[in-house]
């Protein structure tokens, strides 16, 4: 079976939702599927240097192939005419396309090309069908959906959601879809095996509370900062580590940094910026608590990564895997308000033994539910069902 994975970019700057395509492709290849990723050389918005990669040729990597294509001059839209031309020429060589991201021009156009050539495709929305997300640039998205995404949804063989809650709340624009609910997997880089606290000047004796995600309004920092300020006023000991960036919205990142700088929280905060590789793994391992109080999150790959190394989590009930975390007693759940988050953090920080117990539960839950190998085998069964041609016997003959 030959499968295309189509995604606007797999650059690290776009975070986990894009990077997961790499982990998925490796697991599929390991299971015997021939996989080709089609993507662009986008590496951030206008002014950012594109990825330094060969273009328009397949590159072998970990058992699969990646084809990068030149991004248009308007880099923030991650559009590539060359990618679409390639898809139009080579569609017949593949059994199915798995297309990642809606409301992204290259993904929307790729779905249309696939449909015009009768290539079955699966769409993964990445949370873009959440009503809260649709409120951003609402008029533009309404028009975009009417002309592009509604026909794409209607023509898709399945819609890949990463949690039951994401599927439940997602808008379909009046289209009836076949939903496929499968979580994302976790594959962390090897630890650098350094003293990560010493490297970043994180006090050794303070409990480490880690936020590691894109610095974006939806991530709940507007709740987290005042909650932590309340705990400081109560003389609660901790060190807040803020890891992440946002090249697409640098003004908001600056606003958050300034907010902390002029707050009592400043003396209890270490800002490390965008982290990857071994340092990322070391920070996740060293943290006593991982916190992500998002206003909406279709999955929360960083949460799954933290759980995979046995770090208990504090997440909002708008992180769509929260029910599994609650049932597994792998962390603490809060409502999307400052008071509830403050209570959850106070409780979590008050008992190191309970942190350890819930961290052990988190590790077990992640191993059982976020294994790429297990997810790949489930997805292969779906691929085979979708890609298998329907055989109709000649008139007058019975099926065997």
Short mmCIF file of C-alpha atoms in Angstrom, two decimals:
data_model
loop_
_atom_site.label_atom_id
_atom_site.label_comp_id
_atom_site.label_asym_id
_atom_site.label_seq_id
_atom_site.Cartn_x
_atom_site.Cartn_y
_atom_site.Cartn_z
CA UNK A 1 0.00 0.00 0.00
CA UNK A 2 1.31 3.43 -0.97
CA UNK A 3 0.18 6.43 1.07
CA UNK A 4 0.70 10.18 0.69
CA UNK A 5 0.93 12.38 3.79
CA UNK A 6 0.30 16.00 2.76
CA UNK A 7 1.06 18.77 5.26
CA UNK A 8 1.84 22.49 4.79
CA UNK A 9 5.11 22.27 6.73
CA UNK A 10 7.02 19.98 9.08
CA UNK A 11 9.33 22.71 10.36
CA UNK A 12 9.90 22.61 14.11
CA UNK A 13 8.68 26.20 14.41
CA UNK A 14 5.10 25.05 13.78
CA UNK A 15 5.15 22.68 16.75
CA UNK A 16 3.71 19.25 17.44
CA UNK A 17 0.65 19.14 15.14
CA UNK A 18 2.89 19.37 12.07
CA UNK A 19 5.74 17.31 13.49
CA UNK A 20 3.44 14.38 14.24
CA UNK A 21 3.37 13.55 10.52
CA UNK A 22 7.04 12.54 10.82
CA UNK A 23 6.39 10.17 13.73
CA UNK A 24 3.34 8.71 11.99
CA UNK A 25 5.22 8.15 8.73
CA UNK A 26 8.08 6.36 10.48
CA UNK A 27 5.65 4.04 12.29
CA UNK A 28 3.71 3.32 9.09
CA UNK A 29 6.94 2.55 7.22
CA UNK A 30 8.02 0.22 10.02
CA UNK A 31 4.73 -1.65 9.52
CA UNK A 32 5.39 -2.09 5.80
CA UNK A 33 3.53 0.85 4.25
CA UNK A 34 5.23 2.90 1.52
CA UNK A 35 4.90 6.52 2.66
CA UNK A 36 5.71 9.79 0.92
CA UNK A 37 5.34 13.13 2.71
CA UNK A 38 4.55 16.13 0.50
CA UNK A 39 5.30 19.44 2.19
CA UNK A 40 6.81 22.89 1.65
CA UNK A 41 10.08 24.48 2.69
CA UNK A 42 8.22 26.97 4.88
CA UNK A 43 10.06 27.75 8.11
CA UNK A 44 8.01 30.61 9.53
CA UNK A 45 6.38 33.75 8.23
CA UNK A 46 7.75 36.43 5.91
CA UNK A 47 11.37 37.24 6.69
CA UNK A 48 12.24 33.75 7.97
CA UNK A 49 14.83 31.72 6.05
CA UNK A 50 13.23 28.72 4.28
CA UNK A 51 14.30 25.22 5.26
CA UNK A 52 17.66 24.32 3.73
CA UNK A 53 16.50 21.18 1.92
CA UNK A 54 16.59 19.76 -1.63
CA UNK A 55 13.44 20.65 -3.55
CA UNK A 56 11.19 18.62 -5.87
CA UNK A 57 13.05 15.34 -5.25
CA UNK A 58 12.29 12.53 -2.80
CA UNK A 59 14.57 12.30 0.23
CA UNK A 60 14.81 8.97 2.02
CA UNK A 61 14.40 9.17 5.79
CA UNK A 62 13.70 6.46 8.38
CA UNK A 63 12.05 4.13 5.85
CA UNK A 64 9.83 6.73 4.13
CA UNK A 65 10.30 9.62 1.69
CA UNK A 66 9.87 13.38 1.99
CA UNK A 67 9.39 15.70 -0.99
CA UNK A 68 9.83 19.40 -0.21
CA UNK A 69 8.50 22.08 -2.56
CA UNK A 70 9.19 25.80 -2.80
CA UNK A 71 6.77 27.92 -0.82
CA UNK A 72 5.12 30.91 -2.52
CA UNK A 73 6.48 34.42 -1.81
CA UNK A 74 3.63 34.87 0.71
CA UNK A 75 5.27 32.45 3.15
CA UNK A 76 2.75 32.73 5.95
CA UNK A 77 0.18 30.94 3.76
CA UNK A 78 2.53 27.97 3.08
CA UNK A 79 1.27 27.55 -0.48
CA UNK A 80 3.14 25.70 -3.25
CA UNK A 81 1.98 25.40 -6.84
CA UNK A 82 4.82 22.93 -7.49
CA UNK A 83 3.43 20.57 -4.85
CA UNK A 84 0.00 20.62 -6.49
CA UNK A 85 1.48 20.01 -9.94
CA UNK A 86 3.43 17.04 -8.57
CA UNK A 87 0.28 15.62 -6.98
CA UNK A 88 -1.63 15.99 -10.23
CA UNK A 89 1.11 14.13 -12.14
CA UNK A 90 1.72 11.31 -9.63
CA UNK A 91 -1.69 10.70 -8.00
CA UNK A 92 -2.12 7.38 -9.81
CA UNK A 93 0.94 5.97 -8.01
CA UNK A 94 -0.78 6.11 -4.62
CA UNK A 95 -3.72 4.40 -2.94
CA UNK A 96 -4.76 7.19 -0.58
CA UNK A 97 -3.81 10.67 0.65
CA UNK A 98 -3.88 11.70 4.32
CA UNK A 99 -4.16 15.51 4.28
CA UNK A 100 -3.32 17.49 7.42
CA UNK A 101 -4.74 20.97 8.18
CA UNK A 102 -7.90 22.70 6.99
CA UNK A 103 -8.10 26.40 6.13
CA UNK A 104 -4.56 26.10 4.77
CA UNK A 105 -4.37 26.88 1.03
CA UNK A 106 -2.05 24.06 0.00
CA UNK A 107 -4.04 21.44 1.95
CA UNK A 108 -7.36 22.73 0.64
CA UNK A 109 -6.09 22.72 -2.93
CA UNK A 110 -4.53 19.26 -2.49
CA UNK A 111 -7.89 17.85 -1.41
CA UNK A 112 -9.49 19.34 -4.50
CA UNK A 113 -6.79 17.86 -6.75
CA UNK A 114 -7.21 14.44 -5.09
CA UNK A 115 -10.96 14.58 -5.53
CA UNK A 116 -10.69 15.57 -9.21
CA UNK A 117 -8.47 12.53 -9.83
CA UNK A 118 -10.59 10.15 -7.71
CA UNK A 119 -7.78 9.61 -5.19
CA UNK A 120 -9.39 8.77 -1.82
CA UNK A 121 -8.34 11.14 0.97
CA UNK A 122 -8.62 11.59 4.72
CA UNK A 123 -8.67 15.08 6.27
CA UNK A 124 -7.20 15.90 9.70
CA UNK A 125 -8.53 19.31 10.83
CA UNK A 126 -5.91 20.05 13.58
CA UNK A 127 -8.60 21.73 15.66
CA UNK A 128 -9.61 24.19 12.94
CA UNK A 129 -13.25 23.04 13.05
CA UNK A 130 -13.57 23.93 16.74
CA UNK A 131 -16.22 26.68 17.07
CA UNK A 132 -13.81 28.77 19.15
CA UNK A 133 -11.17 28.62 16.43
CA UNK A 134 -13.73 29.42 13.73
CA UNK A 135 -14.51 32.70 15.50
CA UNK A 136 -11.08 34.01 14.52
CA UNK A 137 -11.43 35.81 11.17
CA UNK A 138 -15.00 34.54 11.16
CA UNK A 139 -16.23 36.19 7.93
CA UNK A 140 -13.18 35.08 5.95
CA UNK A 141 -13.48 31.51 7.25
CA UNK A 142 -17.20 31.43 6.45
CA UNK A 143 -16.47 32.29 2.83
CA UNK A 144 -13.46 29.96 2.70
CA UNK A 145 -15.56 27.10 4.06
CA UNK A 146 -18.39 27.69 1.60
CA UNK A 147 -16.18 27.60 -1.48
CA UNK A 148 -13.40 25.19 -0.43
CA UNK A 149 -13.66 23.31 2.84
CA UNK A 150 -17.30 22.27 2.68
CA UNK A 151 -16.78 20.44 -0.67
CA UNK A 152 -13.54 19.00 0.70
CA UNK A 153 -15.31 17.65 3.79
CA UNK A 154 -18.12 16.25 1.66
CA UNK A 155 -15.66 14.45 -0.61
CA UNK A 156 -13.41 13.03 2.10
CA UNK A 157 -13.39 9.31 2.80
CA UNK A 158 -13.03 10.13 6.51
CA UNK A 159 -12.26 12.99 8.90
CA UNK A 160 -9.45 12.20 11.34
CA UNK A 161 -10.13 13.59 14.80
CA UNK A 162 -7.69 13.01 17.63
CA UNK A 163 -10.23 12.76 20.46
CA UNK A 164 -13.92 12.05 20.95
CA UNK A 165 -14.44 15.57 22.25
CA UNK A 166 -12.83 17.11 19.16
CA UNK A 167 -15.21 15.10 16.97
CA UNK A 168 -18.17 16.06 19.14
CA UNK A 169 -17.66 19.83 19.02
CA UNK A 170 -16.35 20.19 15.45
CA UNK A 171 -18.37 22.07 12.86
CA UNK A 172 -19.12 20.23 9.56
CA UNK A 173 -20.96 23.05 7.72
CA UNK A 174 -23.99 20.85 7.17
CA UNK A 175 -22.00 17.95 5.73
CA UNK A 176 -22.42 14.41 7.06
CA UNK A 177 -18.95 12.92 7.51
CA UNK A 178 -17.44 9.56 8.40
CA UNK A 179 -15.41 10.26 11.53
CA UNK A 180 -12.21 8.44 12.40
CA UNK A 181 -11.06 9.05 16.00
CA UNK A 182 -7.42 8.17 16.64
CA UNK A 183 -5.04 9.93 19.04
CA UNK A 184 -1.58 11.15 18.15
CA UNK A 185 1.56 9.33 19.17
CA UNK A 186 4.63 10.48 21.03
CA UNK A 187 8.25 10.23 20.03
CA UNK A 188 10.62 12.39 22.04
CA UNK A 189 14.23 13.09 21.07
CA UNK A 190 16.92 11.40 23.14
CA UNK A 191 17.73 13.31 26.33
CA UNK A 192 20.88 15.40 26.26
CA UNK A 193 21.65 13.97 29.71
CA UNK A 194 22.76 17.36 31.00
CA UNK A 195 21.95 19.12 34.27
CA UNK A 196 19.12 21.06 32.66
CA UNK A 197 18.43 23.12 35.78
CA UNK A 198 22.03 24.32 35.91
CA UNK A 199 22.07 24.99 32.17
CA UNK A 200 19.12 27.39 32.35
CA UNK A 201 19.67 28.71 35.87
CA UNK A 202 16.59 27.01 37.34
CA UNK A 203 16.88 26.90 41.16
CA UNK A 204 17.63 23.35 42.23
CA UNK A 205 15.39 23.22 45.31
CA UNK A 206 12.21 24.76 43.91
CA UNK A 207 9.50 22.56 42.38
CA UNK A 208 9.58 23.10 38.60
CA UNK A 209 6.28 23.99 36.94
CA UNK A 210 6.74 23.74 33.15
CA UNK A 211 4.73 25.37 30.37
CA UNK A 212 6.05 24.18 26.99
CA UNK A 213 3.92 25.15 24.02
CA UNK A 214 3.37 27.87 21.45
CA UNK A 215 3.03 31.30 23.08
CA UNK A 216 -0.47 31.94 21.79
CA UNK A 217 -3.65 33.48 23.26
CA UNK A 218 -5.47 30.16 23.12
CA UNK A 219 -2.93 28.44 25.39
CA UNK A 220 -4.31 29.99 28.59
CA UNK A 221 -1.36 32.09 29.77
CA UNK A 222 -3.91 34.79 30.58
CA UNK A 223 -5.19 32.39 33.25
CA UNK A 224 -1.87 30.90 34.29
CA UNK A 225 0.01 34.11 35.09
CA UNK A 226 -2.57 35.52 37.58
CA UNK A 227 -2.99 32.05 39.11
CA UNK A 228 0.75 31.84 39.75
CA UNK A 229 0.76 35.39 41.14
CA UNK A 230 -1.88 34.33 43.66
CA UNK A 231 0.26 31.37 44.74
CA UNK A 232 3.28 33.65 45.19
CA UNK A 233 1.20 35.90 47.45
CA UNK A 234 0.47 32.76 49.51
CA UNK A 235 4.24 32.06 49.80
CA UNK A 236 4.02 28.93 47.67
CA UNK A 237 7.48 27.83 46.49
CA UNK A 238 7.94 26.97 42.81
CA UNK A 239 9.88 27.98 39.71
CA UNK A 240 7.83 28.62 36.59
CA UNK A 241 9.63 27.66 33.37
CA UNK A 242 8.20 29.21 30.22
CA UNK A 243 9.37 27.32 27.12
CA UNK A 244 8.11 28.18 23.66
CA UNK A 245 7.83 30.92 21.09
CA UNK A 246 5.58 32.14 18.33
CA UNK A 247 7.23 33.41 15.11
CA UNK A 248 3.74 33.96 13.66
CA UNK A 249 2.68 36.26 16.51
CA UNK A 250 5.82 37.81 18.03
CA UNK A 251 3.83 40.74 19.47
CA UNK A 252 1.88 38.43 21.76
CA UNK A 253 5.05 36.68 22.88
CA UNK A 254 6.56 40.09 23.74
CA UNK A 255 3.39 41.02 25.63
CA UNK A 256 3.62 37.89 27.78
CA UNK A 257 7.30 38.43 28.53
CA UNK A 258 6.61 42.06 29.52
CA UNK A 259 3.70 40.99 31.70
CA UNK A 260 5.94 38.60 33.63
CA UNK A 261 8.83 41.09 33.83
CA UNK A 262 6.63 43.63 35.63
CA UNK A 263 5.09 41.08 37.99
CA UNK A 264 6.12 39.48 41.31
CA UNK A 265 6.20 36.31 39.20
CA UNK A 266 9.40 37.53 37.55
CA UNK A 267 11.58 36.37 40.47
CA UNK A 268 10.04 32.90 40.18
CA UNK A 269 10.25 32.54 36.39
CA UNK A 270 12.82 31.21 33.94
CA UNK A 271 12.13 31.99 30.28
CA UNK A 272 14.02 29.61 27.99
CA UNK A 273 12.39 30.36 24.62
CA UNK A 274 11.80 27.79 21.90
CA UNK A 275 13.29 24.43 22.92
CA UNK A 276 13.90 21.29 20.90
CA UNK A 277 16.10 18.18 20.83
CA UNK A 278 17.69 16.82 23.97
CA UNK A 279 17.01 19.97 25.97
CA UNK A 280 13.29 19.52 25.38
CA UNK A 281 13.39 15.94 26.63
CA UNK A 282 15.49 16.94 29.64
CA UNK A 283 13.09 19.73 30.64
CA UNK A 284 10.08 17.42 30.42
CA UNK A 285 11.89 14.83 32.54
CA UNK A 286 13.03 17.37 35.13
CA UNK A 287 9.66 19.07 35.59
CA UNK A 288 7.60 18.29 38.68
CA UNK A 289 4.40 19.45 36.94
CA UNK A 290 3.48 20.24 33.35
CA UNK A 291 0.72 22.82 32.90
CA UNK A 292 -1.39 23.68 29.85
CA UNK A 293 -4.64 25.55 30.71
CA UNK A 294 -5.71 26.04 27.07
CA UNK A 295 -9.01 27.65 26.14
CA UNK A 296 -9.33 24.99 23.42
CA UNK A 297 -6.99 22.22 22.32
CA UNK A 298 -8.03 19.42 20.00
CA UNK A 299 -5.39 17.08 21.44
CA UNK A 300 -2.40 18.61 23.22
CA UNK A 301 0.71 16.82 21.94
CA UNK A 302 2.93 18.52 24.54
CA UNK A 303 0.69 17.11 27.28
CA UNK A 304 1.12 13.60 25.86
CA UNK A 305 4.89 14.13 25.67
CA UNK A 306 5.05 15.16 29.32
CA UNK A 307 2.98 12.16 30.36
CA UNK A 308 5.20 9.82 28.35
CA UNK A 309 8.17 10.60 30.63
CA UNK A 310 6.11 10.31 33.82
CA UNK A 311 5.44 13.97 34.51
CA UNK A 312 1.96 14.63 35.94
CA UNK A 313 -0.06 17.33 34.21
CA UNK A 314 -2.40 20.18 35.10
CA UNK A 315 -4.70 20.87 32.15
CA UNK A 316 -7.99 22.59 31.48
CA UNK A 317 -11.18 20.78 30.58
CA UNK A 318 -10.81 22.27 27.10
CA UNK A 319 -7.77 20.12 26.37
CA UNK A 320 -9.70 17.38 24.64
CA UNK A 321 -7.87 14.42 26.20
CA UNK A 322 -8.71 15.61 29.72
CA UNK A 323 -11.24 12.86 30.42
CA UNK A 324 -8.66 10.13 29.91
CA UNK A 325 -6.23 11.99 32.15
CA UNK A 326 -8.88 12.34 34.84
CA UNK A 327 -9.93 8.68 34.67
CA UNK A 328 -6.32 7.51 34.82
CA UNK A 329 -5.58 9.90 37.74
CA UNK A 330 -2.62 11.12 35.69
CA UNK A 331 -2.95 14.78 36.64
CA UNK A 332 -5.32 17.54 37.74
CA UNK A 333 -8.12 19.11 35.68
CA UNK A 334 -9.32 22.71 35.97
CA UNK A 335 -12.09 24.77 34.43
CA UNK A 336 -11.08 27.68 32.20
CA UNK A 337 -10.97 30.35 34.88
CA UNK A 338 -8.29 31.72 37.20
CA UNK A 339 -9.87 30.48 40.41
CA UNK A 340 -10.19 26.87 39.28
CA UNK A 341 -6.66 26.82 37.87
CA UNK A 342 -5.27 28.32 41.09
CA UNK A 343 -7.01 25.62 43.13
CA UNK A 344 -5.69 22.85 40.90
CA UNK A 345 -2.10 24.15 41.05
CA UNK A 346 -2.28 24.66 44.81
CA UNK A 347 -3.45 21.08 45.28
CA UNK A 348 -0.89 19.65 42.87
CA UNK A 349 2.02 21.51 44.46
CA UNK A 350 1.00 20.60 48.00
CA UNK A 351 1.79 16.88 47.85
CA UNK A 352 5.01 15.56 46.21
CA UNK A 353 3.99 11.96 46.89
CA UNK A 354 0.73 12.47 45.00
CA UNK A 355 2.71 14.06 42.16
CA UNK A 356 4.81 10.90 41.97
CA UNK A 357 1.78 8.60 41.98
CA UNK A 358 0.02 10.55 39.26
CA UNK A 359 3.25 10.76 37.27
CA UNK A 360 3.48 6.95 37.32
CA UNK A 361 -0.13 6.77 36.13
CA UNK A 362 0.65 9.32 33.39
CA UNK A 363 3.54 7.23 32.10
CA UNK A 364 1.38 4.10 32.00
CA UNK A 365 -1.51 5.87 30.26
CA UNK A 366 0.77 7.41 27.62
CA UNK A 367 2.44 4.06 26.93
CA UNK A 368 -0.94 2.39 26.42
CA UNK A 369 -2.63 5.15 24.41
CA UNK A 370 0.02 7.25 22.64
CA UNK A 371 2.22 4.56 21.09
CA UNK A 372 2.91 5.32 17.41
CA UNK A 373 3.25 1.63 16.58
CA UNK A 374 -0.23 0.81 17.95
CA UNK A 375 -1.78 3.87 16.31
CA UNK A 376 -0.14 3.04 12.96
CA UNK A 377 -1.62 -0.47 12.94
CA UNK A 378 -5.09 0.88 13.65
CA UNK A 379 -4.68 3.47 10.91
CA UNK A 380 -3.48 0.86 8.39
CA UNK A 381 -6.74 -1.03 8.87
CA UNK A 382 -8.63 2.18 8.08
CA UNK A 383 -6.42 2.88 5.07
CA UNK A 384 -7.05 -0.63 3.70
CA UNK A 385 -10.80 -0.24 4.15
CA UNK A 386 -10.84 3.11 2.36
CA UNK A 387 -8.39 2.29 -0.41
CA UNK A 388 -9.81 -1.15 -1.22
CA UNK A 389 -11.73 -0.96 -4.53
CA UNK A 390 -15.35 -1.97 -4.56
CA UNK A 391 -15.72 -4.91 -6.94
CA UNK A 392 -19.05 -5.19 -8.68
CA UNK A 393 -19.59 -8.52 -10.48
CA UNK A 394 -20.85 -8.45 -14.09
CA UNK A 395 -24.60 -8.42 -14.50
CA UNK A 396 -26.10 -11.87 -14.12
CA UNK A 397 -23.23 -13.19 -12.03
CA UNK A 398 -23.31 -13.75 -8.31
CA UNK A 399 -20.59 -12.73 -5.96
CA UNK A 400 -18.61 -15.73 -4.70
#
